[in-house]
Amino acid sequence: MKGRIHNFNAGPAAHPLPVLEKIQAEFLNFKGSGMSVIEVSHRSKRFDEVIQDATARVRRLLKLDENFHVLFLQGGASLQFSMIPMNLLPAGQSADYVNTGTWATKAIKECMIQRKPVKVVASSEDKGFSYIPKEISFSPDAAYAHITSNNTIKGTQWASFPDTGGIPLVCDMSSDIMSRPFDVAPFGLIYAGAQKNLGPAGATLVVIRDDMLERVPQNLPTMLKYPTYVEYNSMFNTPPCFAVYAIQLVLRWLEETVGGLDRMEQINREKANLLYRTIDRSEFYRGTAEKESRSMMNVTFRLPTDELERQFVQEAFEHSLSGLKGHRSVGGCRASIYNATSLEAVQALTDFMKEFAGKNG
Amino acid sequence: MKGRIHNFNAGPAAHPLPVLEKIQAEFLNFKGSGMSVIEVSHRSKRFDEVIQDATARVRRLLKLDENFHVLFLQGGASLQFSMIPMNLLPAGQSADYVNTGTWATKAIKECMIQRKPVKVVASSEDKGFSYIPKEISFSPDAAYAHITSNNTIKGTQWASFPDTGGIPLVCDMSSDIMSRPFDVAPFGLIYAGAQKNLGPAGATLVVIRDDMLERVPQNLPTMLKYPTYVEYNSMFNTPPCFAVYAIQLVLRWLEETVGGLDRMEQINREKANLLYRTIDRSEFYRGTAEKESRSMMNVTFRLPTDELERQFVQEAFEHSLSGLKGHRSVGGCRASIYNATSLEAVQALTDFMKEFAGKNG
């Protein structure tokens, strides 16, 4: 579309164009209400349909049975780092955490700030978080086992989820939720900031298993207690209506245009393979994650020198390929290729990469 | 504008039409970025300009000196109810609260959930919260004195703020922030959910005085600690970008189109006077708040019978006057006339009210 560029931002990130066009088209008059979607009451039938539909789509896409609750919160994954131990780690118990990078480290830190016992049962810090640990011994009495399914900064991803021997998995899926199908049964809680695969920043999806609610202490602040969101269908107070509305449209696109998570995974795999092949077949680019831990969402790579990396990001931008700079904490290059980034965009990127390597290699 | 109606919703509420049109016009391509505003990185120069400009406008509009910090959070006023005692009420101290209705009651409750000592120094519960208490004795050793400047549900508002004898005022201004000028000097903290006078739901404005930060305990969860937002300019994690962007545009409208808070107050007073005159000059309508405590933002009134109220709301809706039903907890009728509700809309409403009273009175 005229004036639009290929967006490889790590989050906030690309949205499906038809979703953006729909938001734009009805922005002054939402469903014939005579109001913008940001002006309708969250207690109105029109908004209730939005949040109900978003919830139903999450349930279908993740194949959730009645044991799971779908909640919309605010505060991003960062607030979940605190809410999880607050709600799910009762006094006298400890939680297992696997440290696979920046975000997992922050999750562990928030647990420690509350002076809750944390056991880091595995870590890939020894090799700069470039891999996902294998053969982890989880504690048989842990309250839960926390993992980060995809690591945006280091470009690693769990290819399959670990067997915890029945300990409920708690998982930060901010950057790969809805990118592939998976079995939800072992998960006690899944959380995801919206701004990568779900929609705009400002909403957090939480999927919580019913039995997790039983352990939540009674005296938590109302807004920091999962049961509040269960009891009030995420509307104890005014939810982030616009973000929930955009999420609903993204989920509709995922179900009705893409065709669900099996198909989404195929497309994501095709996109990632194309990029990794381009990296692996060149002497010029070097992937930073170990091959079997590579992320399908965030492809991290280096060029021969920092100077060439700067030049690469700049020239790519001039070719309408945006957001390729690595996270400020690690440098290098990163292409985030979430659900909404098209195969066409990845092809444009790999074409450019070959051209750039040819000229500068 | 064609298809648009007059919106008297209590929140989420009416936005200035030029703001909505601007959002719509640039929704697919924000400032020539080739991306939607919901797709740009919160670390980009383009978004940084948005949040810096929003902050600068808050500072100018409220005449804040360098002792005050302007923060954007998530979770609405409801999360502030918890964060305030968590941050500002040190062990061994007590806080004064004035109870003027539903929201103040909730603020008090969240303080009690944390087992923090609260003293309710005044309440208007004896008369159904239909007035603002006068001549309040604040505790000389209170950590802060909490008030709710405008009560959306009961339709009352502090005409001027109480003298606390130097105790820092903490104020929920969710429903009247930016509706009139006031002296910020006595305030330690001001907070406001965006969805009435500032923009869409999903962002909370907090203005905090520098000396308040000194009393914040070290070991609070990072996302629940005001100093985090001060230190990281509200970007410790991804902020609710779209809501902040819309707020920036609303504040620009307020400064550049309306002409600032003095002018805004004149307009708001004119709107409220028109409505209250219509109520007072009729035998048919009855205002529910005591006259000197009446809100300029939420005009609450009753009709002779519940049946007539239902009919009024329904017929008003058929005349493109929407959102006139009272809060579900109190019934009756309510016209919310925030900054973005035009005098023209209020005139259309009072015309309809006279017509309806004539037919049914």
Short mmCIF file of N, CA and C in Angstrom, two decimals, chain A residues 261-357:
data_model
loop_
_atom_site.label_atom_id
_atom_site.label_comp_id
_atom_site.label_asym_id
_atom_site.label_seq_id
_atom_site.Cartn_x
_atom_site.Cartn_y
_atom_site.Cartn_z
N LEU A 261 -4.16 -21.34 13.78
CA LEU A 261 -2.77 -21.41 14.23
C LEU A 261 -1.91 -22.42 13.46
N ASP A 262 -2.51 -23.51 12.97
CA ASP A 262 -1.72 -24.45 12.17
C ASP A 262 -1.17 -23.75 10.93
N ARG A 263 -2.07 -23.04 10.27
CA ARG A 263 -1.66 -22.33 9.06
C ARG A 263 -0.70 -21.19 9.39
N MET A 264 -0.95 -20.51 10.51
CA MET A 264 -0.08 -19.40 10.92
C MET A 264 1.33 -19.93 11.16
N GLU A 265 1.43 -21.09 11.80
CA GLU A 265 2.75 -21.66 12.05
C GLU A 265 3.48 -21.99 10.73
N GLN A 266 2.75 -22.54 9.78
CA GLN A 266 3.37 -22.84 8.47
C GLN A 266 3.97 -21.58 7.87
N ILE A 267 3.17 -20.53 7.87
CA ILE A 267 3.63 -19.26 7.28
C ILE A 267 4.83 -18.72 8.07
N ASN A 268 4.72 -18.75 9.39
CA ASN A 268 5.82 -18.25 10.22
C ASN A 268 7.11 -19.05 9.99
N ARG A 269 6.94 -20.36 9.82
CA ARG A 269 8.09 -21.22 9.59
C ARG A 269 8.73 -20.89 8.24
N GLU A 270 7.88 -20.67 7.27
CA GLU A 270 8.37 -20.33 5.93
C GLU A 270 9.15 -19.01 5.97
N LYS A 271 8.60 -18.03 6.68
CA LYS A 271 9.27 -16.73 6.81
C LYS A 271 10.63 -16.89 7.51
N ALA A 272 10.62 -17.60 8.63
CA ALA A 272 11.85 -17.76 9.42
C ALA A 272 12.89 -18.56 8.64
N ASN A 273 12.44 -19.63 7.98
CA ASN A 273 13.38 -20.45 7.20
C ASN A 273 14.06 -19.62 6.11
N LEU A 274 13.27 -18.81 5.46
CA LEU A 274 13.81 -17.97 4.39
C LEU A 274 14.93 -17.07 4.93
N LEU A 275 14.68 -16.48 6.07
CA LEU A 275 15.67 -15.58 6.67
C LEU A 275 16.91 -16.35 7.15
N TYR A 276 16.68 -17.43 7.89
CA TYR A 276 17.82 -18.18 8.42
C TYR A 276 18.65 -18.79 7.29
N ARG A 277 17.97 -19.24 6.21
CA ARG A 277 18.72 -19.76 5.06
C ARG A 277 19.64 -18.68 4.49
N THR A 278 19.09 -17.48 4.38
CA THR A 278 19.88 -16.37 3.85
C THR A 278 21.10 -16.11 4.72
N ILE A 279 20.91 -16.18 6.01
CA ILE A 279 22.02 -15.99 6.94
C ILE A 279 23.03 -17.12 6.82
N ASP A 280 22.53 -18.36 6.84
CA ASP A 280 23.43 -19.53 6.88
C ASP A 280 24.21 -19.73 5.59
N ARG A 281 23.60 -19.31 4.48
CA ARG A 281 24.29 -19.51 3.19
C ARG A 281 25.30 -18.42 2.90
N SER A 282 25.38 -17.45 3.80
CA SER A 282 26.32 -16.36 3.54
C SER A 282 27.47 -16.43 4.54
N GLU A 283 28.61 -15.94 4.13
CA GLU A 283 29.74 -15.80 5.06
C GLU A 283 29.66 -14.45 5.76
N PHE A 284 28.78 -13.62 5.25
CA PHE A 284 28.70 -12.23 5.67
C PHE A 284 27.87 -12.05 6.95
N TYR A 285 26.75 -12.77 6.99
CA TYR A 285 25.86 -12.68 8.16
C TYR A 285 26.12 -13.85 9.10
N ARG A 286 25.94 -13.61 10.38
CA ARG A 286 26.13 -14.66 11.36
C ARG A 286 24.97 -14.62 12.36
N GLY A 287 24.22 -15.72 12.43
CA GLY A 287 23.12 -15.81 13.40
C GLY A 287 23.70 -15.87 14.80
N THR A 288 23.02 -15.27 15.79
CA THR A 288 23.58 -15.22 17.14
C THR A 288 23.03 -16.32 18.05
N ALA A 289 21.90 -16.89 17.71
CA ALA A 289 21.32 -17.94 18.57
C ALA A 289 21.77 -19.31 18.06
N GLU A 290 21.89 -20.27 19.00
CA GLU A 290 22.22 -21.64 18.58
C GLU A 290 21.09 -22.17 17.71
N LYS A 291 21.47 -22.95 16.68
CA LYS A 291 20.50 -23.29 15.66
C LYS A 291 19.21 -23.92 16.20
N GLU A 292 19.35 -24.88 17.12
CA GLU A 292 18.11 -25.55 17.54
C GLU A 292 17.28 -24.73 18.54
N SER A 293 17.82 -23.58 18.94
CA SER A 293 17.05 -22.70 19.84
C SER A 293 16.55 -21.44 19.11
N ARG A 294 16.71 -21.42 17.81
CA ARG A 294 16.37 -20.20 17.07
C ARG A 294 14.89 -19.85 17.13
N SER A 295 14.64 -18.57 17.23
CA SER A 295 13.27 -18.05 17.30
C SER A 295 12.67 -17.91 15.90
N MET A 296 11.41 -18.26 15.78
CA MET A 296 10.68 -18.01 14.53
C MET A 296 10.14 -16.58 14.50
N MET A 297 10.29 -15.86 15.57
CA MET A 297 9.70 -14.52 15.68
C MET A 297 10.74 -13.40 15.57
N ASN A 298 11.92 -13.62 16.19
CA ASN A 298 12.95 -12.59 16.22
C ASN A 298 14.25 -13.19 15.73
N VAL A 299 14.66 -12.78 14.56
CA VAL A 299 15.86 -13.34 13.94
C VAL A 299 17.00 -12.37 14.19
N THR A 300 17.94 -12.80 15.04
CA THR A 300 19.04 -11.91 15.44
C THR A 300 20.31 -12.31 14.69
N PHE A 301 21.02 -11.35 14.18
CA PHE A 301 22.24 -11.66 13.42
C PHE A 301 23.22 -10.51 13.48
N ARG A 302 24.45 -10.83 13.20
CA ARG A 302 25.52 -9.85 13.19
C ARG A 302 26.11 -9.75 11.80
N LEU A 303 26.76 -8.64 11.54
CA LEU A 303 27.53 -8.44 10.31
C LEU A 303 29.00 -8.39 10.72
N PRO A 304 29.91 -8.37 9.77
CA PRO A 304 31.32 -8.44 10.15
C PRO A 304 31.78 -7.33 11.11
N THR A 305 31.25 -6.13 10.98
CA THR A 305 31.68 -5.04 11.88
C THR A 305 30.47 -4.20 12.33
N ASP A 306 30.67 -3.49 13.44
CA ASP A 306 29.63 -2.58 13.93
C ASP A 306 29.30 -1.53 12.87
N GLU A 307 30.33 -1.08 12.18
CA GLU A 307 30.14 -0.05 11.17
C GLU A 307 29.24 -0.57 10.04
N LEU A 308 29.50 -1.80 9.61
CA LEU A 308 28.65 -2.39 8.56
C LEU A 308 27.22 -2.58 9.06
N GLU A 309 27.06 -2.90 10.35
CA GLU A 309 25.71 -3.05 10.91
C GLU A 309 24.94 -1.73 10.85
N ARG A 310 25.62 -0.64 11.22
CA ARG A 310 24.98 0.68 11.14
C ARG A 310 24.57 1.00 9.71
N GLN A 311 25.49 0.71 8.79
CA GLN A 311 25.23 0.97 7.38
C GLN A 311 24.07 0.11 6.86
N PHE A 312 24.04 -1.15 7.30
CA PHE A 312 22.99 -2.08 6.90
C PHE A 312 21.61 -1.56 7.33
N VAL A 313 21.52 -1.17 8.61
CA VAL A 313 20.24 -0.69 9.14
C VAL A 313 19.80 0.56 8.38
N GLN A 314 20.75 1.44 8.11
CA GLN A 314 20.46 2.69 7.41
C GLN A 314 20.01 2.45 5.96
N GLU A 315 20.77 1.63 5.26
CA GLU A 315 20.42 1.37 3.85
C GLU A 315 19.12 0.58 3.74
N ALA A 316 18.92 -0.35 4.67
CA ALA A 316 17.65 -1.10 4.67
C ALA A 316 16.49 -0.13 4.82
N PHE A 317 16.66 0.82 5.72
CA PHE A 317 15.61 1.82 5.95
C PHE A 317 15.31 2.60 4.67
N GLU A 318 16.37 2.91 3.94
CA GLU A 318 16.18 3.62 2.67
C GLU A 318 15.47 2.75 1.63
N HIS A 319 15.52 1.43 1.84
CA HIS A 319 14.77 0.50 0.99
C HIS A 319 13.41 0.14 1.59
N SER A 320 12.90 0.99 2.50
CA SER A 320 11.60 0.77 3.15
C SER A 320 11.54 -0.49 4.00
N LEU A 321 12.69 -0.86 4.58
CA LEU A 321 12.75 -2.00 5.50
C LEU A 321 13.12 -1.43 6.86
N SER A 322 12.15 -1.36 7.76
CA SER A 322 12.34 -0.59 9.00
C SER A 322 12.41 -1.47 10.25
N GLY A 323 13.15 -0.99 11.25
CA GLY A 323 13.15 -1.67 12.56
C GLY A 323 14.17 -2.78 12.69
N LEU A 324 15.27 -2.71 11.96
CA LEU A 324 16.22 -3.83 11.92
C LEU A 324 17.38 -3.73 12.91
N LYS A 325 17.37 -2.67 13.69
CA LYS A 325 18.44 -2.51 14.67
C LYS A 325 18.19 -3.46 15.84
N GLY A 326 19.22 -4.11 16.33
CA GLY A 326 19.07 -4.98 17.50
C GLY A 326 18.71 -4.20 18.74
N HIS A 327 18.26 -4.90 19.76
CA HIS A 327 17.90 -4.23 21.02
C HIS A 327 19.09 -3.45 21.55
N ARG A 328 18.83 -2.28 22.10
CA ARG A 328 19.90 -1.39 22.56
C ARG A 328 20.84 -2.06 23.55
N SER A 329 20.37 -3.12 24.23
CA SER A 329 21.23 -3.78 25.22
C SER A 329 22.23 -4.76 24.60
N VAL A 330 22.01 -5.20 23.36
CA VAL A 330 22.91 -6.19 22.76
C VAL A 330 23.53 -5.77 21.42
N GLY A 331 22.95 -4.79 20.77
CA GLY A 331 23.48 -4.36 19.48
C GLY A 331 23.15 -5.33 18.36
N GLY A 332 23.89 -5.26 17.26
CA GLY A 332 23.65 -6.14 16.14
C GLY A 332 22.36 -5.81 15.41
N CYS A 333 21.88 -6.82 14.65
CA CYS A 333 20.66 -6.62 13.87
C CYS A 333 19.61 -7.63 14.31
N ARG A 334 18.37 -7.23 14.11
CA ARG A 334 17.26 -8.11 14.47
C ARG A 334 16.09 -7.85 13.54
N ALA A 335 15.57 -8.90 12.95
CA ALA A 335 14.33 -8.78 12.18
C ALA A 335 13.23 -9.48 12.97
N SER A 336 12.27 -8.71 13.43
CA SER A 336 11.13 -9.32 14.13
C SER A 336 10.07 -9.59 13.08
N ILE A 337 9.68 -10.85 13.00
CA ILE A 337 8.77 -11.28 11.93
C ILE A 337 7.55 -11.95 12.56
N TYR A 338 6.80 -11.13 13.30
CA TYR A 338 5.60 -11.63 13.97
C TYR A 338 4.53 -11.99 12.93
N ASN A 339 3.43 -12.50 13.44
CA ASN A 339 2.33 -12.96 12.57
C ASN A 339 2.00 -11.97 11.44
N ALA A 340 1.96 -10.69 11.77
CA ALA A 340 1.45 -9.72 10.79
C ALA A 340 2.50 -9.32 9.75
N THR A 341 3.74 -9.75 9.95
CA THR A 341 4.76 -9.46 8.94
C THR A 341 4.63 -10.48 7.81
N SER A 342 4.43 -10.01 6.61
CA SER A 342 4.11 -10.91 5.49
C SER A 342 5.36 -11.60 4.94
N LEU A 343 5.12 -12.70 4.27
CA LEU A 343 6.20 -13.40 3.56
C LEU A 343 6.85 -12.45 2.55
N GLU A 344 6.02 -11.64 1.94
CA GLU A 344 6.51 -10.65 0.96
C GLU A 344 7.52 -9.69 1.61
N ALA A 345 7.23 -9.28 2.83
CA ALA A 345 8.16 -8.38 3.54
C ALA A 345 9.48 -9.09 3.81
N VAL A 346 9.40 -10.36 4.20
CA VAL A 346 10.62 -11.11 4.49
C VAL A 346 11.41 -11.34 3.18
N GLN A 347 10.70 -11.58 2.10
CA GLN A 347 11.38 -11.71 0.81
C GLN A 347 12.11 -10.43 0.42
N ALA A 348 11.43 -9.31 0.64
CA ALA A 348 12.07 -8.02 0.34
C ALA A 348 13.34 -7.86 1.19
N LEU A 349 13.25 -8.30 2.44
CA LEU A 349 14.41 -8.19 3.32
C LEU A 349 15.55 -9.10 2.86
N THR A 350 15.24 -10.35 2.54
CA THR A 350 16.31 -11.27 2.13
C THR A 350 16.93 -10.83 0.80
N ASP A 351 16.12 -10.30 -0.10
CA ASP A 351 16.67 -9.74 -1.35
C ASP A 351 17.68 -8.64 -1.03
N PHE A 352 17.26 -7.76 -0.12
CA PHE A 352 18.16 -6.67 0.25
C PHE A 352 19.43 -7.20 0.91
N MET A 353 19.27 -8.19 1.77
CA MET A 353 20.43 -8.75 2.49
C MET A 353 21.46 -9.31 1.50
N LYS A 354 20.95 -10.03 0.50
CA LYS A 354 21.87 -10.59 -0.50
C LYS A 354 22.60 -9.48 -1.25
N GLU A 355 21.84 -8.49 -1.63
CA GLU A 355 22.41 -7.36 -2.36
C GLU A 355 23.47 -6.65 -1.51
N PHE A 356 23.14 -6.43 -0.25
CA PHE A 356 24.06 -5.72 0.64
C PHE A 356 25.34 -6.54 0.87
N ALA A 357 25.17 -7.84 1.05
CA ALA A 357 26.34 -8.72 1.26
C ALA A 357 27.21 -8.74 0.01
#
